[in-house]
C-alpha positions as MATLAB code, in Angstrom:
seq = 'XXXXXXXXXXXXXXXXXXXXXXXXXXXXXXXXXXXXXXXXXXXXXXXXXXXXXXXXXXXXXXXXXXXXXXXXXXXXXXXXXXXXXXXXXXXXXXXXXXXXXXXXXXXXXXXXXXXXXXXXXXXXXXXXXXXXXXXXXXXXXXXXXXXXXXXXXXXXXXXXXXXXXXXXXXXXXXXXXXXXXXXXXXXXXXXXXXXXXXXXXXXXXXXXXXXXXXXXXXXXXXXXXXXXXXXXXXXXXXXXXXXXXXXXXXXXXXXXXXXXXXXXXXXXXXXXXXXXXXXXXXXXXXXXXXXXXXXXXXXXXXXXXXXXXXXXXXXXXXXXXXXXXXXXXXXXXXXXXXXXXXXXXXXXXXXXXXXXXXXXXXXXXXXXXXXXXXXXXXXXXXXXXXXXXXXXXXXXXXXXXXXXXXXXXXXXXXXXXXXXXXXXXXXXXXXXXXXXXXXXXXXXXXXXXXXXXXXXXXXXXXXXXXXXXXXXXXX';
ca = [
      26.435    4.485  -36.008;
      26.757    1.320  -33.971;
      25.139    1.047  -30.557;
      26.778   -1.514  -28.318;
      24.806   -2.925  -25.401;
      25.804   -5.510  -22.854;
      23.240   -7.688  -21.119;
      23.404  -10.515  -18.665;
      22.761  -13.955  -20.097;
      20.984  -15.050  -16.921;
      17.838  -16.986  -17.825;
      15.046  -16.552  -15.271;
      12.608  -19.006  -16.848;
      13.511  -21.654  -14.266;
      13.005  -19.167  -11.444;
       9.522  -18.273  -12.682;
       8.682  -21.948  -13.219;
       9.645  -22.842   -9.644;
       7.594  -19.967   -8.219;
       4.604  -21.051  -10.337;
       4.917  -24.681   -9.230;
       5.039  -23.562   -5.631;
       1.958  -21.361   -6.028;
      -0.012  -24.030   -7.891;
       0.706  -26.573   -5.158;
      -0.120  -24.158   -2.330;
      -2.966  -25.605   -0.289;
      -2.839  -24.196    3.242;
      -1.389  -21.185    4.973;
       1.471  -21.406    7.477;
      -0.082  -21.111   10.924;
       2.242  -18.348   12.079;
       1.223  -16.115    9.142;
      -2.566  -16.365    9.558;
      -3.033  -13.708   12.238;
      -0.724  -11.185   10.525;
      -2.700  -11.743    7.313;
      -6.009  -11.169    9.109;
      -4.622   -7.990   10.650;
      -3.484   -6.766    7.234;
      -6.901   -7.482    5.720;
      -8.660   -5.645    8.554;
      -6.401   -2.660    7.987;
      -6.894   -2.542    4.224;
     -10.678   -2.948    4.446;
     -10.761    0.080    6.753;
      -8.728    1.960    4.134;
     -11.131    0.861    1.373;
     -14.103    2.166    3.346;
     -12.339    5.454    4.025;
     -11.195    5.867    0.419;
     -14.573    5.337   -1.227;
     -15.388    9.062   -1.538;
     -11.996   10.194   -2.752;
     -12.202   11.877   -6.184;
      -9.924    9.220   -7.694;
     -12.210    6.401   -6.490;
     -15.335    8.231   -7.611;
     -13.921    8.814  -11.095;
     -12.870    5.169  -11.458;
     -16.298    4.057  -10.181;
     -18.084    6.151  -12.832;
     -15.859    4.748  -15.558;
     -16.312    1.107  -14.536;
     -20.113    1.383  -14.328;
     -20.110    2.435  -17.966;
     -18.389   -0.876  -18.777;
     -21.214   -2.902  -17.273;
     -22.143   -4.513  -13.977;
     -21.152   -7.938  -12.679;
     -21.122  -10.267   -9.650;
     -18.180   -8.927   -7.603;
     -18.474   -6.233   -4.950;
     -16.065   -3.324   -5.142;
     -15.349   -3.298   -1.399;
     -15.964    0.106    0.146;
     -18.834    0.804   -2.262;
     -22.163   -0.748   -3.237;
     -21.050   -1.364   -6.821;
     -21.092   -4.861   -8.258;
     -18.904   -5.266  -11.306;
     -16.967   -7.806  -13.323;
     -14.125   -9.051  -11.137;
     -11.274   -7.090  -12.798;
     -13.182   -3.817  -12.483;
     -14.268   -4.515   -8.912;
     -10.568   -4.975   -8.140;
      -9.770   -1.695   -9.909;
     -12.263    0.277   -7.808;
     -11.372   -1.455   -4.521;
      -7.646   -1.056   -5.128;
      -8.028    2.628   -5.894;
     -10.112    3.116   -2.741;
      -7.571    1.192   -0.652;
      -4.711    3.436   -1.773;
      -6.606    6.706   -2.247;
      -5.746    8.214    1.146;
      -2.235    6.725    1.306;
      -3.166    5.086    4.608;
      -2.673    1.480    3.462;
       0.257   -0.700    4.474;
       3.795   -0.765    3.116;
       5.680   -4.003    2.445;
       9.439   -3.590    2.507;
      10.446   -6.883    0.813;
       8.480   -5.857   -2.270;
       8.749   -2.076   -1.871;
       4.998   -2.246   -2.549;
       1.697   -1.277   -1.006;
       1.097   -5.004   -0.918;
      -2.359   -5.322    0.605;
      -3.854   -2.595   -1.605;
      -3.026   -4.798   -4.603;
      -3.566   -8.294   -3.234;
      -6.737   -7.855   -1.176;
      -8.847   -6.148   -3.878;
      -7.811   -8.748   -6.459;
      -8.491  -11.718   -4.180;
     -11.745  -10.226   -2.864;
     -13.073   -9.693   -6.377;
     -12.268  -13.224   -7.511;
     -13.557  -14.808   -4.293;
     -16.881  -12.989   -4.620;
     -17.273  -13.732   -8.330;
     -16.309  -17.410   -7.921;
     -18.063  -17.920   -4.539;
     -14.926  -18.979   -2.643;
     -14.253  -19.244    1.070;
     -12.897  -16.382    3.150;
     -10.341  -18.791    4.572;
      -8.908  -19.181    1.060;
      -8.679  -15.393    0.720;
      -6.635  -15.156    3.922;
      -4.356  -17.991    2.795;
      -3.802  -16.519   -0.655;
      -3.139  -13.078    0.756;
      -0.112  -14.664    2.415;
       0.857  -16.257   -0.906;
       0.432  -12.976   -2.816;
       2.803  -11.188   -0.452;
       5.291  -14.047   -0.675;
       5.320  -13.926   -4.458;
       5.528  -10.126   -4.471;
       8.598  -10.330   -2.221;
      10.331  -12.984   -4.321;
       9.647  -11.280   -7.642;
      10.882   -7.965   -6.200;
      14.083   -9.630   -4.991;
      15.015  -10.254   -8.632;
      14.818   -6.525   -9.333;
      16.332   -5.305   -6.070;
      15.800   -1.786   -4.717;
      17.346   -0.276   -7.846;
      14.027   -0.348   -9.692;
      12.387    1.850   -7.052;
      15.455    4.074   -6.897;
      15.231    4.614  -10.661;
      11.714    5.962  -10.284;
       9.473    2.961  -10.914;
       6.505    2.744   -8.534;
       6.900   -0.878   -7.482;
       3.277   -1.122   -6.382;
       2.118   -0.899   -9.991;
       5.260   -1.952  -11.838;
       5.931   -5.166   -9.875;
       3.037   -5.798   -7.486;
       0.684   -7.252  -10.066;
       3.111  -10.015  -11.080;
       3.205  -11.819   -7.743;
      -0.465  -11.098   -7.061;
      -1.395  -12.616  -10.428;
       0.264  -15.845   -9.332;
      -1.781  -15.888   -6.129;
      -4.985  -15.133   -8.048;
      -4.289  -17.979  -10.473;
      -3.663  -20.312   -7.551;
      -6.886  -19.151   -5.860;
      -8.979  -20.161   -8.881;
      -7.226  -23.533   -9.136;
      -4.895  -23.176  -12.120;
      -2.042  -25.648  -12.511;
       1.626  -24.681  -12.634;
       1.485  -23.817  -16.338;
      -1.560  -21.634  -15.751;
       0.006  -19.844  -12.789;
       3.171  -19.252  -14.784;
       1.106  -17.886  -17.674;
      -0.722  -15.504  -15.329;
       2.551  -14.128  -14.006;
       3.936  -13.807  -17.535;
       0.815  -11.959  -18.677;
       1.092   -9.604  -15.701;
       4.641   -8.741  -16.796;
       3.107   -7.211  -19.911;
       0.920   -5.012  -17.706;
       3.797   -3.728  -15.594;
       4.027    0.084  -15.541;
       3.757    3.198  -13.373;
       6.382    5.652  -12.164;
       6.806    7.769   -9.049;
       6.399   10.869  -11.201;
       2.666   10.444  -10.476;
       3.103   10.911   -6.719;
       0.990   13.803   -5.510;
      -1.675   13.284   -8.187;
      -4.927   11.311   -8.396;
      -3.164    8.784  -10.610;
      -0.992    7.537   -7.759;
      -4.016    5.934   -6.084;
      -5.144    4.445   -9.383;
      -1.761    2.667   -9.635;
      -2.863    0.223   -6.922;
      -6.229   -0.278   -8.602;
      -4.626   -0.953  -11.965;
      -2.220   -3.458  -10.389;
      -5.131   -5.306   -8.738;
      -7.093   -5.247  -12.003;
      -4.063   -6.524  -13.909;
      -3.629   -9.429  -11.488;
      -7.243  -10.517  -11.941;
      -7.171  -10.035  -15.710;
      -3.927  -12.026  -15.929;
      -5.367  -14.961  -13.962;
      -8.552  -15.016  -16.036;
      -6.643  -14.704  -19.334;
      -4.423  -17.596  -18.259;
      -7.500  -19.690  -17.446;
      -8.847  -18.856  -20.910;
      -5.681  -20.267  -22.474;
      -3.455  -17.250  -23.156;
       0.227  -18.099  -22.879;
       3.323  -15.919  -23.112;
       7.063  -16.236  -23.302;
       8.797  -18.706  -21.025;
      11.075  -15.998  -19.629;
       9.507  -12.517  -19.461;
      11.942  -11.450  -16.736;
      15.467  -12.441  -17.807;
      17.636  -12.067  -20.882;
      18.305   -9.187  -23.230;
      14.777   -7.776  -23.319;
      13.519   -9.098  -19.991;
      11.701   -6.920  -17.511;
      14.388   -7.109  -14.820;
      17.104   -5.666  -17.022;
      14.803   -3.026  -18.466;
      13.609   -1.745  -15.092;
      16.615   -2.437  -12.912;
      20.124   -3.837  -13.167;
      20.827   -6.846  -15.332;
      19.615  -10.014  -13.576;
      22.182  -12.012  -11.622;
      22.513  -15.671  -10.777;
      22.739  -14.755   -7.080;
      19.393  -12.978   -7.107;
      17.836  -15.779   -9.135;
      18.938  -18.328   -6.532;
      17.720  -16.167   -3.628;
      14.288  -15.719   -5.218;
      13.471  -19.409   -4.807;
      15.520  -20.256   -1.703;
      13.624  -21.815    1.215;
      10.278  -21.768   -0.629;
       7.580  -22.885    1.787;
       9.988  -22.835    4.731;
      10.396  -19.086    5.187;
       7.602  -16.575    4.726;
       8.021  -12.873    4.055;
       4.933  -11.989    6.078;
       6.373  -13.792    9.108;
       9.963  -12.596    8.733;
       9.208   -8.987    7.777;
       5.511   -8.336    8.369;
       3.690   -5.516    6.669;
       3.977   -1.935    7.903;
       0.518   -0.597    8.748;
       0.477    3.156    8.532;
       0.068    5.275   11.620;
      -0.337    8.444    9.539;
      -2.344    9.009    6.306;
       0.567   10.120    4.155;
       3.591    8.743    2.305;
       5.484    6.135    4.314;
       8.742    7.965    3.598;
       7.656   10.571    6.165;
       6.715    8.169    8.933;
       9.949    7.762   10.879;
      10.309   11.529   11.066;
       6.694   11.836   12.178;
       7.215    9.088   14.774;
      10.072   11.146   16.210;
       8.053   14.368   16.247;
       5.116   12.590   17.886;
       7.481   11.301   20.576;
       8.876   14.778   21.256;
       5.372   16.226   21.404;
       4.275   13.576   23.888;
       7.296   14.245   26.096;
       7.073   18.051   25.955;
       3.434   18.940   25.091;
       4.564   21.388   22.427;
       2.542   24.299   21.066;
       3.116   25.945   17.687;
       4.057   29.295   19.252;
       7.042   27.709   21.059;
       8.677   26.313   17.918;
      11.303   28.304   16.047;
      12.493   25.630   13.618;
      12.272   21.920   12.836;
      15.035   19.988   11.079;
      14.579   16.479    9.731;
      17.257   14.374    8.030;
      15.929   11.736    5.637;
      17.472    9.417    3.071;
      17.796   10.380   -0.561;
      14.813    8.389   -1.842;
      12.550    9.698    0.928;
      13.497   13.232   -0.086;
      12.543   12.398   -3.679;
       9.132   11.090   -2.603;
       8.424   13.993   -0.224;
       8.823   16.690   -2.824;
       5.970   19.074   -1.935;
       7.375   21.472    0.659;
       4.469   23.882    0.117;
       1.544   21.602   -0.734;
      -1.453   23.290   -2.316;
      -3.719   20.255   -2.527;
      -4.475   17.339   -0.215;
      -2.935   14.949   -2.760;
       0.293   16.959   -2.568;
       0.085   17.085    1.243;
       0.260   13.289    1.293;
       3.688   13.579   -0.337;
       4.904   16.361    1.882;
       6.817   16.210    5.125;
       6.398   19.863    6.081;
       2.612   19.923    6.535;
       2.292   16.531    8.311;
       5.214   17.531   10.561;
       3.410   20.726   11.603;
       0.316   18.739   12.559;
       2.121   15.943   14.389;
       4.517   18.138   16.369;
       1.579   20.076   17.860;
      -0.924   17.247   18.394;
       1.004   13.982   18.389;
      -1.249   12.544   15.667;
      -2.273   12.981   12.043;
      -5.915   12.120   11.432;
      -7.819   11.877    8.179;
      -9.642   14.973    9.412;
      -6.321   16.827    9.117;
      -6.112   15.942    5.415;
      -8.778   18.252    4.008;
      -8.512   21.482    1.985;
      -9.772   23.432    5.010;
      -7.204   21.904    7.372;
      -4.450   22.431    4.819;
      -5.362   26.116    4.542;
      -5.068   26.716    8.323;
      -2.744   29.763    8.587;
      -1.129   28.526   11.810;
      -0.225   25.193   10.240;
       1.060   26.807    7.043;
       3.239   29.132    9.109;
       4.651   26.246   11.145;
       5.162   24.090    8.029;
       7.363   26.860    6.613;
       9.710   26.334    9.576;
      10.393   22.689    8.629;
      13.727   22.044    6.885;
      14.354   18.687    5.190;
      18.010   17.642    4.959;
      19.475   14.792    2.923;
      22.649   13.652    1.234;
      21.937   13.407   -2.518;
      24.897   11.042   -2.938;
      23.963    8.647   -0.125;
      23.058    5.067   -1.110;
      19.465    3.885   -0.981;
      19.067    2.388    2.493;
      15.718    1.280    3.931;
      17.190    1.256    7.463;
      18.433    4.833    7.311;
      18.204    6.431   10.805;
      15.992    9.528   10.850;
      17.123   12.335   13.190;
      14.636   15.076   14.085;
      15.536   18.306   15.868;
      13.223   21.011   17.216;
      14.589   24.436   18.087;
      12.406   26.331   20.540;
      12.064   30.069   20.842;
      13.671   30.039   24.295;
      16.855   28.493   22.889;
      16.278   24.902   23.925;
      16.831   22.100   21.406;
      14.810   18.870   21.500;
      16.001   15.965   19.419;
      15.690   12.250   18.846;
      16.595    9.711   16.173;
      14.202    7.038   14.953;
      15.745    3.871   13.544;
      12.722    1.544   13.762;
       9.375    2.582   12.314;
       6.161    2.246   14.300;
       4.113   -0.679   13.004;
       7.163   -2.834   12.249;
       7.740   -6.211   13.896;
      10.244   -4.591   16.273;
       7.838   -1.801   17.256;
       4.339   -3.106   16.489;
       1.113   -1.184   16.744;
      -0.465   -1.169   20.157;
      -4.134   -2.061   20.520;
      -4.796    1.662   20.912;
      -3.001    2.408   17.614;
      -5.078   -0.189   15.756;
      -8.365    0.938   17.271;
      -7.646    4.622   16.631;
      -6.874    3.997   12.972;
      -9.863    1.735   12.356;
     -12.195    4.230   14.056;
     -10.621    7.123   12.145;
     -11.279    5.355    8.831;
     -14.860    4.429    9.729;
     -15.622    7.918   11.023;
     -14.261    9.382    7.792;
     -16.389    6.925    5.770;
     -19.497    7.541    7.880;
     -19.969    3.847    8.664;
     -20.565    1.939   11.883;
     -17.119    0.934   13.172;
     -18.435   -1.930   15.324;
     -20.369   -3.444   12.422;
     -17.378   -3.077   10.113;
     -15.074   -4.745   12.624;
     -17.512   -7.643   13.074;
     -17.612   -8.148    9.306;
     -13.831   -8.267    9.138;
     -13.592  -10.630   12.121;
     -15.879  -13.138   10.411;
     -14.052  -13.059    7.087;
     -11.867  -16.099    7.725;
     -14.784  -18.291    8.812;
     -17.421  -17.626    6.123;
     -17.833  -17.820    2.373;
     -16.392  -14.519    1.186;
     -19.702  -13.674   -0.496;
     -21.318  -13.378    2.955;
     -18.638  -10.960    4.140;
     -19.064   -8.951    0.940;
     -22.818   -8.694    1.495;
     -22.272   -7.518    5.052;
     -19.816   -4.842    3.931;
     -22.220   -3.813    1.190;
     -25.044   -3.450    3.736;
     -22.838   -1.346    6.010;
     -22.120    1.063    3.159;
     -25.783    1.093    2.079;
     -26.784    2.042    5.612;
     -24.258    4.833    5.499;
     -25.576    6.021    2.138;
     -29.176    5.937    3.319;
     -28.289    7.818    6.506;
     -26.598   10.571    4.540;
     -29.548   10.764    2.132;
     -31.936   11.068    5.081;
     -29.837   13.806    6.663;
     -29.772   15.696    3.376;
     -33.531   15.447    3.076;
     -33.951   16.688    6.663;
     -31.665   19.643    5.965;
     -33.951   20.706    3.134;
];
């Protein structure tokens, strides 16, 4: 039997070389991207603090301690580990509650990969916080440009881009952070290609959070392996057995050209921003939840008034939100029915709503059963898909709206109240002092990162001691 296969002959070695040269020569951040980067780092640190007690983070923490301690703080905890394992724990904590940002150009949870990796290296190598902020911008830029080679097809096929692609661009930023030349940066990105994995089949399980941790760990490992002299193929992405063709469509010359166009002149963080999450659940649910929150605010709805809720989402969102009757909190994060029941009656979804006790609330389970999710299984994958929501009330009235722009985007940014509510929600969940945590984050860009790490470590220690004291008092 003969198997015939056709593959594009497009060679992406030049594309990777140009991205590596750009990253190696990167010295200062574009001024217009600095504040968005600081905002993203503040958001992800809050998520790390909140995610420290999640079972996935705790399990990863136990495993990494068995491997030995080191100089780098796993942010959100008091653990000090070798840099790759600090990144693994921090990345898992950042993504554990699914409250961390989305990044549309990369289809990644960008900050949950980049920040843990950069934090770990900056602490281990005693680098400046200013460099962390600058290289966070670079990590997102490289994530976006690498992802543009694959296109949205890779995500549509079921790959979780956070873990399958996110490490590649972040590895380039990590290599740049520790001062590697263009060959070293290119090697780091090539090495990260060999660590690319993770599918959306894991959504709704503990492993989904670990995807971000593994991507952050891979980025650090790749940079350190490159510094140690490991080299790989010149073109891990293109050609017959390249990663692009294996995970997506065959690479094209058009995408190759776009991936390096306007390098240093246009920045993904400026043009697209990141999407901080308003709700602690899968981003695929957020436009629907924005619409339900709006209708609640306008009508002050109570559960007893609602006869039915209909939400129309795109095909990929329907695939992600596959737990109509979630039995665990992990499944509830990849549900639309349960979050919709909470948001339509309160206007918000807090971390306090994502507990086994809250999930078991009979009133919420009854209302969640009234939520119908509609989608066209043949519709193309479209990130800008409008999301109509319709509420049918018991008295016959119908309330409806359509959301086309998600809250947190550049066109509809978070208000100060949104940011403060989320940060406080995370700190309350973590049991840490919100004011102290915010001060630590504010000083990050102006201090050696090691000082910020020590401050965050002290904040968590204070929390741990307070809980221990309360436990002792209870006895």
